[in-house]
């Protein structure tokens, strides 16, 4: 990972099939750490490019390849969305397009508490009881929070995304 321009970052993953989960956890982590006195909820615009890497420099920002160009084009084309994923496979892009719009809308709508519960559940792998202990809430409250945040749908779509990307990478 490398930060640049003060408010931008780039990450190269060895397992691109994990990119949706990583992006979701980055956004959940940001939202869950929003200070109480903040004027708005912290979030990020994330553009993911999945493709070849022709050159991986000592610094991510000097690297080049299809993945970097797809990510850059996705970021440039973003309008109101906060999550875009473009791959080098057109049929994958077409299959994922609508689902990713739903995932983006879902994450954008999370409250700080929902984001915190999702981050601790999916990102840290904590059980509902452990989450309840760490945030001083009841397990029932955590269960309701995860249900209202639609964790099961995010897990389901993330698993499908991972399968699709692995399948196409194996070709």
mmCIF file of C-alpha atoms in Angstrom:
data_model
loop_
_atom_site.group_PDB
_atom_site.id
_atom_site.type_symbol
_atom_site.label_atom_id
_atom_site.label_comp_id
_atom_site.label_asym_id
_atom_site.label_seq_id
_atom_site.Cartn_x
_atom_site.Cartn_y
_atom_site.Cartn_z
ATOM 1 C CA UNK A 1 0.000 0.000 0.000
ATOM 2 C CA UNK A 2 1.162 3.531 -0.708
ATOM 3 C CA UNK A 3 -0.342 6.889 0.238
ATOM 4 C CA UNK A 4 0.137 9.881 -2.018
ATOM 5 C CA UNK A 5 -1.255 13.384 -2.535
ATOM 6 C CA UNK A 6 -2.331 13.327 1.123
ATOM 7 C CA UNK A 7 -5.755 11.816 0.505
ATOM 8 C CA UNK A 8 -5.179 9.040 -2.030
ATOM 9 C CA UNK A 9 -3.873 5.529 -1.733
ATOM 10 C CA UNK A 10 -3.145 2.582 -3.976
ATOM 11 C CA UNK A 11 -3.003 -1.070 -2.973
ATOM 12 C CA UNK A 12 -1.759 -4.042 -4.958
ATOM 13 C CA UNK A 13 -3.228 -7.374 -3.887
ATOM 14 C CA UNK A 14 -1.654 -10.727 -4.642
ATOM 15 C CA UNK A 15 -5.169 -12.209 -4.661
ATOM 16 C CA UNK A 16 -7.409 -9.934 -6.762
ATOM 17 C CA UNK A 17 -10.394 -12.139 -5.955
ATOM 18 C CA UNK A 18 -10.218 -10.624 -2.454
ATOM 19 C CA UNK A 19 -10.450 -7.039 -3.752
ATOM 20 C CA UNK A 20 -14.186 -6.608 -3.105
ATOM 21 C CA UNK A 21 -13.831 -7.804 0.475
ATOM 22 C CA UNK A 22 -10.794 -5.566 1.033
ATOM 23 C CA UNK A 23 -12.618 -2.553 -0.435
ATOM 24 C CA UNK A 24 -15.683 -3.275 1.715
ATOM 25 C CA UNK A 25 -13.542 -3.498 4.845
ATOM 26 C CA UNK A 26 -11.683 -0.277 4.010
ATOM 27 C CA UNK A 27 -14.996 1.541 3.723
ATOM 28 C CA UNK A 28 -16.398 -0.154 6.851
ATOM 29 C CA UNK A 29 -13.225 0.733 8.762
ATOM 30 C CA UNK A 30 -13.374 4.360 7.686
ATOM 31 C CA UNK A 31 -17.077 4.703 8.517
ATOM 32 C CA UNK A 32 -16.696 2.958 11.873
ATOM 33 C CA UNK A 33 -13.919 5.348 12.910
ATOM 34 C CA UNK A 34 -15.821 8.525 12.086
ATOM 35 C CA UNK A 35 -15.360 10.932 15.023
ATOM 36 C CA UNK A 36 -18.565 11.849 16.849
ATOM 37 C CA UNK A 37 -17.990 15.552 16.090
ATOM 38 C CA UNK A 38 -17.442 14.978 12.357
ATOM 39 C CA UNK A 39 -19.637 16.879 9.901
ATOM 40 C CA UNK A 40 -20.147 13.742 7.845
ATOM 41 C CA UNK A 41 -19.438 10.034 7.883
ATOM 42 C CA UNK A 42 -15.964 9.083 6.680
ATOM 43 C CA UNK A 43 -15.939 7.056 3.468
ATOM 44 C CA UNK A 44 -13.826 6.511 0.355
ATOM 45 C CA UNK A 45 -14.277 6.296 -3.372
ATOM 46 C CA UNK A 46 -12.636 3.076 -4.526
ATOM 47 C CA UNK A 47 -11.867 2.001 -8.076
ATOM 48 C CA UNK A 48 -10.488 -1.496 -8.522
ATOM 49 C CA UNK A 49 -8.803 -2.692 -11.680
ATOM 50 C CA UNK A 50 -8.241 -6.402 -12.218
ATOM 51 C CA UNK A 51 -5.860 -7.260 -15.015
ATOM 52 C CA UNK A 52 -2.204 -7.745 -15.819
ATOM 53 C CA UNK A 53 0.640 -5.829 -14.209
ATOM 54 C CA UNK A 54 3.408 -5.087 -16.686
ATOM 55 C CA UNK A 55 5.706 -3.342 -14.242
ATOM 56 C CA UNK A 56 5.629 -3.363 -10.441
ATOM 57 C CA UNK A 57 7.966 -0.662 -9.225
ATOM 58 C CA UNK A 58 9.453 -0.071 -5.793
ATOM 59 C CA UNK A 59 6.612 2.400 -5.314
ATOM 60 C CA UNK A 60 3.061 1.478 -6.321
ATOM 61 C CA UNK A 61 2.544 4.858 -8.006
ATOM 62 C CA UNK A 62 5.337 4.115 -10.494
ATOM 63 C CA UNK A 63 3.860 0.742 -11.480
ATOM 64 C CA UNK A 64 2.065 0.150 -14.754
ATOM 65 C CA UNK A 65 -0.196 -2.329 -16.449
ATOM 66 C CA UNK A 66 -3.748 -3.137 -17.350
ATOM 67 C CA UNK A 67 -4.884 -3.314 -13.714
ATOM 68 C CA UNK A 68 -3.643 0.228 -13.011
ATOM 69 C CA UNK A 69 -5.171 1.640 -16.193
ATOM 70 C CA UNK A 70 -8.548 -0.021 -15.506
ATOM 71 C CA UNK A 71 -8.543 1.353 -11.981
ATOM 72 C CA UNK A 72 -7.663 4.849 -13.179
ATOM 73 C CA UNK A 73 -10.339 4.849 -15.872
ATOM 74 C CA UNK A 74 -12.884 3.596 -13.350
ATOM 75 C CA UNK A 75 -12.024 6.400 -10.946
ATOM 76 C CA UNK A 76 -12.229 8.991 -13.733
ATOM 77 C CA UNK A 77 -15.646 7.683 -14.828
ATOM 78 C CA UNK A 78 -17.136 7.551 -11.317
ATOM 79 C CA UNK A 79 -20.076 9.818 -10.837
ATOM 80 C CA UNK A 80 -22.060 9.398 -7.641
ATOM 81 C CA UNK A 81 -20.943 5.854 -6.912
ATOM 82 C CA UNK A 82 -18.197 5.087 -4.422
ATOM 83 C CA UNK A 83 -17.222 1.602 -5.642
ATOM 84 C CA UNK A 84 -16.281 0.540 -9.157
ATOM 85 C CA UNK A 85 -14.579 -2.666 -10.258
ATOM 86 C CA UNK A 86 -13.376 -3.133 -13.813
ATOM 87 C CA UNK A 87 -11.726 -6.279 -15.084
ATOM 88 C CA UNK A 88 -10.058 -7.185 -18.341
ATOM 89 C CA UNK A 89 -13.007 -9.518 -19.107
ATOM 90 C CA UNK A 90 -16.041 -7.782 -20.590
ATOM 91 C CA UNK A 91 -18.445 -10.609 -19.681
ATOM 92 C CA UNK A 92 -17.327 -10.375 -16.040
ATOM 93 C CA UNK A 93 -17.855 -6.611 -16.046
ATOM 94 C CA UNK A 94 -21.358 -7.109 -17.423
ATOM 95 C CA UNK A 95 -22.188 -9.820 -14.882
ATOM 96 C CA UNK A 96 -20.920 -7.830 -11.895
ATOM 97 C CA UNK A 97 -22.172 -4.376 -12.849
ATOM 98 C CA UNK A 98 -25.642 -4.435 -11.254
ATOM 99 C CA UNK A 99 -24.552 -6.407 -8.199
ATOM 100 C CA UNK A 100 -21.724 -3.990 -7.491
ATOM 101 C CA UNK A 101 -24.161 -1.073 -7.684
ATOM 102 C CA UNK A 102 -26.233 -2.761 -4.966
ATOM 103 C CA UNK A 103 -23.148 -3.434 -2.834
ATOM 104 C CA UNK A 104 -22.049 0.184 -3.212
ATOM 105 C CA UNK A 105 -25.500 1.443 -2.193
ATOM 106 C CA UNK A 106 -25.567 -0.958 0.742
ATOM 107 C CA UNK A 107 -22.183 0.194 2.086
ATOM 108 C CA UNK A 108 -22.966 3.864 1.460
ATOM 109 C CA UNK A 109 -26.103 3.481 3.580
ATOM 110 C CA UNK A 110 -24.404 1.942 6.616
ATOM 111 C CA UNK A 111 -24.521 3.885 9.844
ATOM 112 C CA UNK A 112 -21.354 4.176 11.912
ATOM 113 C CA UNK A 113 -22.629 1.393 14.196
ATOM 114 C CA UNK A 114 -23.495 -0.901 11.293
ATOM 115 C CA UNK A 115 -20.066 -0.317 9.741
ATOM 116 C CA UNK A 116 -18.377 -1.074 13.061
ATOM 117 C CA UNK A 117 -20.316 -4.342 13.464
ATOM 118 C CA UNK A 118 -19.565 -5.389 9.870
ATOM 119 C CA UNK A 119 -15.878 -4.521 10.252
ATOM 120 C CA UNK A 120 -15.570 -6.546 13.449
ATOM 121 C CA UNK A 121 -17.544 -9.476 12.021
ATOM 122 C CA UNK A 122 -16.181 -9.754 8.481
ATOM 123 C CA UNK A 123 -12.895 -7.892 8.836
ATOM 124 C CA UNK A 124 -11.765 -9.226 12.203
ATOM 125 C CA UNK A 125 -13.738 -12.480 12.164
ATOM 126 C CA UNK A 126 -15.260 -11.869 15.592
ATOM 127 C CA UNK A 127 -18.363 -13.717 16.750
ATOM 128 C CA UNK A 128 -21.478 -11.760 17.654
ATOM 129 C CA UNK A 129 -20.754 -12.366 21.349
ATOM 130 C CA UNK A 130 -17.206 -11.020 21.004
ATOM 131 C CA UNK A 131 -18.462 -8.013 19.043
ATOM 132 C CA UNK A 132 -21.047 -7.357 21.756
ATOM 133 C CA UNK A 133 -18.322 -7.427 24.422
ATOM 134 C CA UNK A 134 -16.044 -5.101 22.459
ATOM 135 C CA UNK A 135 -18.721 -2.452 21.800
ATOM 136 C CA UNK A 136 -20.637 -2.845 25.080
ATOM 137 C CA UNK A 137 -23.900 -3.948 23.462
ATOM 138 C CA UNK A 138 -25.981 -7.089 23.772
ATOM 139 C CA UNK A 139 -25.494 -9.996 21.386
ATOM 140 C CA UNK A 140 -29.106 -9.501 20.277
ATOM 141 C CA UNK A 141 -28.350 -5.868 19.429
ATOM 142 C CA UNK A 142 -25.309 -6.940 17.396
ATOM 143 C CA UNK A 143 -27.426 -9.534 15.572
ATOM 144 C CA UNK A 144 -30.040 -6.901 14.686
ATOM 145 C CA UNK A 145 -27.325 -4.476 13.577
ATOM 146 C CA UNK A 146 -25.681 -7.050 11.293
ATOM 147 C CA UNK A 147 -29.069 -8.043 9.887
ATOM 148 C CA UNK A 148 -30.031 -4.432 9.166
ATOM 149 C CA UNK A 149 -26.608 -3.879 7.552
ATOM 150 C CA UNK A 150 -27.373 -6.863 5.285
ATOM 151 C CA UNK A 151 -24.167 -8.683 6.187
ATOM 152 C CA UNK A 152 -25.435 -11.986 4.782
ATOM 153 C CA UNK A 153 -26.033 -10.411 1.357
ATOM 154 C CA UNK A 154 -22.569 -8.846 1.320
ATOM 155 C CA UNK A 155 -20.997 -12.181 2.291
ATOM 156 C CA UNK A 156 -22.992 -13.960 -0.415
ATOM 157 C CA UNK A 157 -22.082 -11.488 -3.164
ATOM 158 C CA UNK A 158 -18.428 -11.390 -2.058
ATOM 159 C CA UNK A 159 -18.243 -15.189 -2.308
ATOM 160 C CA UNK A 160 -19.759 -15.085 -5.807
ATOM 161 C CA UNK A 161 -17.339 -12.321 -6.828
ATOM 162 C CA UNK A 162 -14.402 -14.387 -5.560
ATOM 163 C CA UNK A 163 -15.562 -17.444 -7.531
ATOM 164 C CA UNK A 164 -15.995 -15.454 -10.756
ATOM 165 C CA UNK A 165 -12.580 -13.795 -10.525
ATOM 166 C CA UNK A 166 -10.772 -17.052 -9.641
ATOM 167 C CA UNK A 167 -12.464 -18.827 -12.554
ATOM 168 C CA UNK A 168 -11.391 -16.191 -15.078
ATOM 169 C CA UNK A 169 -7.880 -15.892 -13.685
ATOM 170 C CA UNK A 170 -7.414 -19.642 -14.128
ATOM 171 C CA UNK A 171 -8.075 -19.388 -17.891
#
